[in-house]
XYZ file of N, CA and C in Angstrom:
408
model
N -20.395 -29.139 -22.368
C -19.775 -27.908 -22.846
C -18.772 -28.274 -23.945
N -18.830 -27.588 -25.070
C -17.873 -27.849 -26.153
C -16.448 -27.516 -25.709
N -15.465 -28.275 -26.231
C -14.057 -28.062 -25.855
C -13.600 -26.638 -26.130
N -13.991 -26.086 -27.271
C -13.559 -24.730 -27.634
C -14.048 -23.715 -26.618
N -15.285 -23.867 -26.146
C -15.845 -22.939 -25.169
C -15.111 -23.058 -23.839
N -14.833 -24.303 -23.428
C -14.090 -24.534 -22.185
C -12.709 -23.904 -22.238
N -12.031 -24.045 -23.380
C -10.701 -23.457 -23.542
C -10.769 -21.937 -23.496
N -11.796 -21.340 -24.115
C -11.967 -19.892 -24.111
C -12.207 -19.381 -22.697
N -13.036 -20.055 -21.933
C -13.289 -19.664 -20.544
C -12.005 -19.756 -19.731
N -11.241 -20.818 -19.956
C -9.962 -20.982 -19.259
C -9.012 -19.836 -19.599
N -8.949 -19.445 -20.877
C -8.090 -18.322 -21.281
C -8.543 -17.024 -20.622
N -9.842 -16.801 -20.576
C -10.375 -15.580 -19.958
C -10.024 -15.544 -18.476
N -10.178 -16.678 -17.804
C -9.828 -16.752 -16.371
C -8.340 -16.495 -16.163
N -7.504 -17.064 -17.016
C -6.062 -16.852 -16.903
C -5.712 -15.381 -17.114
N -6.296 -14.758 -18.116
C -6.034 -13.342 -18.391
C -6.500 -12.479 -17.227
N -7.669 -12.790 -16.678
C -8.175 -12.036 -15.531
C -7.235 -12.166 -14.336
N -6.762 -13.387 -14.062
C -5.837 -13.594 -12.946
C -4.519 -12.863 -13.182
N -4.034 -12.872 -14.405
C -2.800 -12.173 -14.739
C -2.969 -10.663 -14.565
N -4.080 -10.120 -15.032
C -4.331 -8.687 -14.869
C -4.481 -8.307 -13.397
N -5.107 -9.168 -12.615
C -5.245 -8.911 -11.182
C -3.875 -8.913 -10.515
N -3.026 -9.850 -10.876
C -1.671 -9.907 -10.324
C -0.884 -8.650 -10.700
N -0.962 -8.244 -11.953
C -0.283 -7.011 -12.377
C -0.817 -5.808 -11.612
N -2.111 -5.793 -11.358
C -2.716 -4.714 -10.576
C -2.108 -4.678 -9.171
N -1.948 -5.850 -8.578
C -1.425 -5.940 -7.209
C 0.040 -5.517 -7.142
N 0.834 -5.879 -8.141
C 2.275 -5.584 -8.045
C 2.715 -4.318 -8.775
N 1.837 -3.737 -9.591
C 2.228 -2.514 -10.312
C 1.271 -1.355 -10.027
N 0.001 -1.511 -10.338
C -0.948 -0.399 -10.224
C -1.122 0.070 -8.785
N -1.387 -0.876 -7.876
C -1.602 -0.503 -6.475
C -0.374 0.210 -5.905
N 0.832 -0.353 -6.071
C 2.001 0.361 -5.533
C 2.203 1.746 -6.140
N 1.904 1.907 -7.426
C 2.042 3.224 -8.047
C 1.052 4.221 -7.447
N -0.183 3.791 -7.263
C -1.186 4.670 -6.654
C -0.823 4.972 -5.201
N -0.405 3.950 -4.492
C 0.009 4.120 -3.098
C 1.146 5.139 -2.995
N 2.134 4.987 -3.862
C 3.270 5.910 -3.892
C 2.791 7.328 -4.198
N 1.964 7.466 -5.245
C 1.494 8.788 -5.657
C 0.691 9.495 -4.582
N -0.196 8.753 -3.930
C -1.011 9.353 -2.865
C -0.132 9.742 -1.680
N 0.775 8.858 -1.291
C 1.661 9.144 -0.157
C 2.560 10.343 -0.457
N 3.087 10.382 -1.669
C 3.927 11.509 -2.079
C 3.121 12.814 -2.040
N 1.877 12.749 -2.535
C 1.016 13.939 -2.538
C 0.711 14.413 -1.120
N 0.480 13.478 -0.205
C 0.210 13.859 1.184
C 1.378 14.651 1.770
N 2.601 14.266 1.399
C 3.768 15.009 1.869
C 3.905 16.340 1.130
N 3.586 16.344 -0.147
C 3.709 17.570 -0.944
C 2.763 18.659 -0.467
N 1.547 18.282 -0.078
C 0.579 19.285 0.371
C 0.630 19.483 1.885
N 1.546 18.777 2.532
C 1.734 18.905 3.980
C 0.435 18.573 4.730
N -0.171 17.427 4.383
C -1.433 16.995 4.963
C -1.336 16.873 6.480
N -2.252 17.514 7.196
C -2.226 17.572 8.660
C -2.399 16.187 9.280
N -3.359 15.411 8.765
C -3.619 14.081 9.327
C -2.407 13.174 9.142
N -1.779 13.254 7.991
C -0.605 12.418 7.744
C 0.580 12.890 8.598
N 0.717 14.183 8.725
C 1.783 14.719 9.573
C 1.601 14.225 11.015
N 0.351 14.150 11.458
C 0.044 13.648 12.802
C 0.519 12.194 12.956
N 0.357 11.408 11.893
C 0.823 10.023 11.926
C 2.335 9.971 12.178
N 3.075 10.856 11.526
C 4.526 10.892 11.734
C 4.871 11.326 13.161
N 4.155 12.275 13.679
C 4.388 12.735 15.065
C 4.086 11.604 16.043
N 2.965 10.899 15.820
C 2.609 9.774 16.687
C 3.678 8.690 16.663
N 4.267 8.466 15.492
C 5.305 7.444 15.387
C 6.464 7.762 16.330
N 6.924 9.021 16.317
C 8.068 9.389 17.165
C 7.708 9.426 18.646
N 6.446 9.633 18.953
C 5.999 9.584 20.345
C 5.655 8.151 20.762
N 5.757 7.225 19.817
C 5.379 5.823 20.015
C 3.918 5.700 20.439
N 3.064 6.479 19.778
C 1.626 6.475 20.038
C 0.863 6.123 18.759
N 1.327 5.123 18.049
C 0.689 4.760 16.781
C -0.771 4.382 16.971
N -1.587 4.758 15.997
C -2.987 4.356 16.008
C -3.339 3.760 14.644
N -4.334 2.911 14.642
C -4.775 2.267 13.405
C -5.513 3.293 12.548
N -5.272 3.249 11.245
C -5.950 4.163 10.315
C -7.383 3.661 10.093
N -8.276 4.044 10.988
C -9.660 3.545 10.956
C -10.456 4.078 9.762
N -10.097 5.241 9.273
C -10.871 5.816 8.165
C -10.864 4.901 6.947
N -9.786 4.166 6.734
C -9.751 3.242 5.597
C -10.718 2.083 5.799
N -10.906 1.668 7.035
C -11.845 0.583 7.306
C -13.280 1.016 7.046
N -13.514 2.313 7.058
C -14.838 2.848 6.727
C -14.990 2.996 5.212
N -13.899 3.313 4.536
C -13.929 3.550 3.088
C -13.973 2.251 2.284
N -13.255 1.231 2.713
C -13.098 0.006 1.919
C -14.433 -0.699 1.615
N -15.319 -0.939 2.597
C -16.563 -1.657 2.265
C -17.433 -0.979 1.205
N -17.688 0.343 1.294
C -18.499 0.943 0.224
C -17.821 0.881 -1.145
N -16.515 1.030 -1.169
C -15.788 0.937 -2.444
C -15.993 -0.457 -3.038
N -15.896 -1.471 -2.192
C -16.112 -2.848 -2.651
C -17.561 -3.044 -3.121
N -18.512 -2.558 -2.331
C -19.925 -2.737 -2.676
C -20.322 -1.980 -3.939
N -19.585 -0.946 -4.288
C -19.839 -0.209 -5.530
C -19.171 -0.878 -6.731
N -18.692 -2.101 -6.524
C -18.058 -2.922 -7.565
C -16.682 -2.433 -8.000
N -16.019 -1.692 -7.134
C -14.632 -1.319 -7.403
C -13.743 -2.268 -6.604
N -13.833 -3.551 -6.950
C -13.177 -4.592 -6.163
C -11.667 -4.439 -6.120
N -11.054 -4.130 -7.239
C -9.594 -4.036 -7.265
C -9.097 -2.810 -6.505
N -9.869 -1.738 -6.513
C -9.497 -0.563 -5.717
C -9.625 -0.903 -4.233
N -10.702 -1.591 -3.874
C -10.875 -2.021 -2.478
C -9.731 -2.938 -2.065
N -9.334 -3.829 -2.965
C -8.206 -4.728 -2.685
C -6.936 -3.916 -2.446
N -6.705 -2.906 -3.263
C -5.520 -2.062 -3.106
C -5.527 -1.302 -1.788
N -6.672 -0.751 -1.427
C -6.775 -0.044 -0.144
C -6.533 -0.995 1.021
N -7.104 -2.193 0.912
C -6.921 -3.170 1.980
C -5.467 -3.619 2.050
N -4.827 -3.816 0.907
C -3.413 -4.217 0.880
C -2.563 -3.169 1.590
N -2.793 -1.901 1.240
C -2.048 -0.827 1.897
C -2.318 -0.831 3.400
N -3.604 -0.870 3.784
C -3.974 -0.806 5.196
C -3.339 -1.958 5.974
N -3.414 -3.157 5.419
C -2.892 -4.335 6.113
C -1.379 -4.244 6.300
N -0.661 -3.925 5.240
C 0.804 -3.846 5.337
C 1.208 -2.715 6.282
N 0.586 -1.552 6.143
C 0.945 -0.410 6.981
C 0.653 -0.692 8.461
N -0.487 -1.296 8.732
C -0.840 -1.641 10.109
C 0.137 -2.657 10.675
N 0.484 -3.655 9.880
C 1.429 -4.677 10.355
C 2.813 -4.086 10.596
N 3.233 -3.154 9.762
C 4.540 -2.517 9.963
C 4.604 -1.870 11.337
N 3.541 -1.200 11.727
C 3.557 -0.459 12.991
C 3.183 -1.292 14.213
N 2.423 -2.372 14.034
C 1.950 -3.133 15.198
C 2.470 -4.574 15.250
N 2.731 -5.178 14.101
C 3.184 -6.566 14.050
C 4.337 -6.721 13.055
N 5.414 -5.981 13.243
C 6.491 -5.983 12.240
C 7.164 -7.345 12.039
N 7.098 -8.202 13.023
C 7.757 -9.513 12.889
C 7.068 -10.430 11.887
N 5.856 -10.074 11.466
C 5.131 -10.892 10.498
C 5.445 -10.518 9.052
N 6.237 -9.492 8.854
C 6.580 -9.028 7.499
C 8.080 -9.180 7.260
N 8.474 -9.211 5.994
C 9.911 -9.210 5.700
C 10.566 -7.944 6.266
N 11.748 -8.099 6.833
C 12.446 -6.960 7.455
C 12.653 -5.822 6.469
N 12.860 -6.153 5.199
C 13.103 -5.121 4.189
C 11.920 -4.148 4.095
N 10.694 -4.683 4.109
C 9.509 -3.823 3.998
C 9.369 -2.946 5.244
N 9.576 -3.542 6.409
C 9.465 -2.802 7.672
C 10.521 -1.710 7.724
N 11.771 -2.070 7.439
C 12.867 -1.098 7.503
C 12.666 0.036 6.506
N 12.142 -0.300 5.340
C 11.892 0.710 4.303
C 10.947 1.792 4.831
N 9.880 1.364 5.478
C 8.906 2.333 5.984
C 9.422 3.077 7.219
N 10.125 2.385 8.085
C 10.686 3.039 9.270
C 11.688 4.120 8.835
N 12.445 3.829 7.805
C 13.375 4.830 7.259
C 12.594 6.041 6.757
N 11.420 5.816 6.189
C 10.575 6.933 5.732
C 10.209 7.849 6.905
N 9.952 7.280 8.055
C 9.611 8.109 9.219
C 10.809 8.941 9.677
N 12.002 8.416 9.503
C 13.215 9.163 9.876
C 13.568 10.203 8.817
N 13.325 9.869 7.550
C 13.627 10.749 6.415
C 12.362 10.873 5.556
N 11.451 11.769 5.906
C 10.137 11.820 5.244
C 10.146 12.199 3.762
N 11.275 12.624 3.236
C 11.340 12.934 1.805
C 11.734 11.711 0.969
N 11.798 10.563 1.605
C 12.204 9.324 0.931
C 11.245 8.196 1.296
N 11.327 7.111 0.527
C 10.627 5.860 0.816
C 9.111 6.049 0.991
N 8.467 6.517 -0.059
C 7.022 6.752 -0.021
C 6.208 5.484 -0.229
N 6.796 4.478 -0.869
C 6.088 3.219 -1.081
C 5.983 2.473 0.240
N 4.847 1.840 0.473
C 4.655 1.118 1.732
C 4.667 -0.383 1.492
N 3.811 -0.879 0.614
C 3.692 -2.328 0.450
C 4.687 -2.917 -0.549
N 5.219 -2.114 -1.450
C 6.173 -2.599 -2.456
C 7.292 -1.576 -2.641
N 8.356 -1.693 -1.863
C 9.424 -0.689 -1.870
C 10.130 -0.473 -3.211
N 9.998 -1.418 -4.156
C 10.717 -1.261 -5.421
C 10.300 0.019 -6.158
N 9.101 0.516 -5.920
C 8.622 1.721 -6.605
C 9.535 2.911 -6.289
N 10.044 2.985 -5.069
C 10.955 4.081 -4.722
C 12.241 4.007 -5.533
N 12.675 2.815 -5.877
C 13.854 2.683 -6.743
C 13.579 3.274 -8.117
N 12.377 3.022 -8.617
C 11.996 3.528 -9.945
C 12.013 5.046 -9.969
N 11.509 5.676 -8.893
C 11.409 7.139 -8.850
C 12.581 7.818 -8.134
N 13.609 7.044 -7.827
C 14.831 7.567 -7.176
C 14.522 8.293 -5.869
N 13.603 7.733 -5.094
C 13.281 8.291 -3.783
C 13.566 7.283 -2.676
N 14.429 6.340 -2.988
C 14.736 5.308 -1.994
C 15.963 5.697 -1.175
N 15.826 5.567 0.118
C 16.950 5.795 1.033
C 17.134 4.515 1.812
N 18.331 4.043 1.858
C 18.598 2.774 2.562
C 19.095 3.036 3.962
């Protein structure tokens, strides 16, 4: 392989990895925030049930996402599938295995359950700072 071609492939791989990282730390949290905010704005029944279950200490795993993620991935929407899985994993761990996550992330979401008009971000709380919806 010519050196120039090898260098070009390396640059393409680096750019792809950088874009994927930006997707994970910016795009996914923005979409997560927007969807969560919308669920509260339209007073979604299923989401409201999640909040009720939290206070009754009857949390359940969001199984519908486990049904959605594989087809999204198989349709070649890999980064969207990654974002859905990131949300599902962090949210599930917050409610069932909080000791495996940084306390800041867990506390941020628990505060959302106490004050549902705040802290809409789940996996990356900094987004709430950007939109002035963070409650400490």
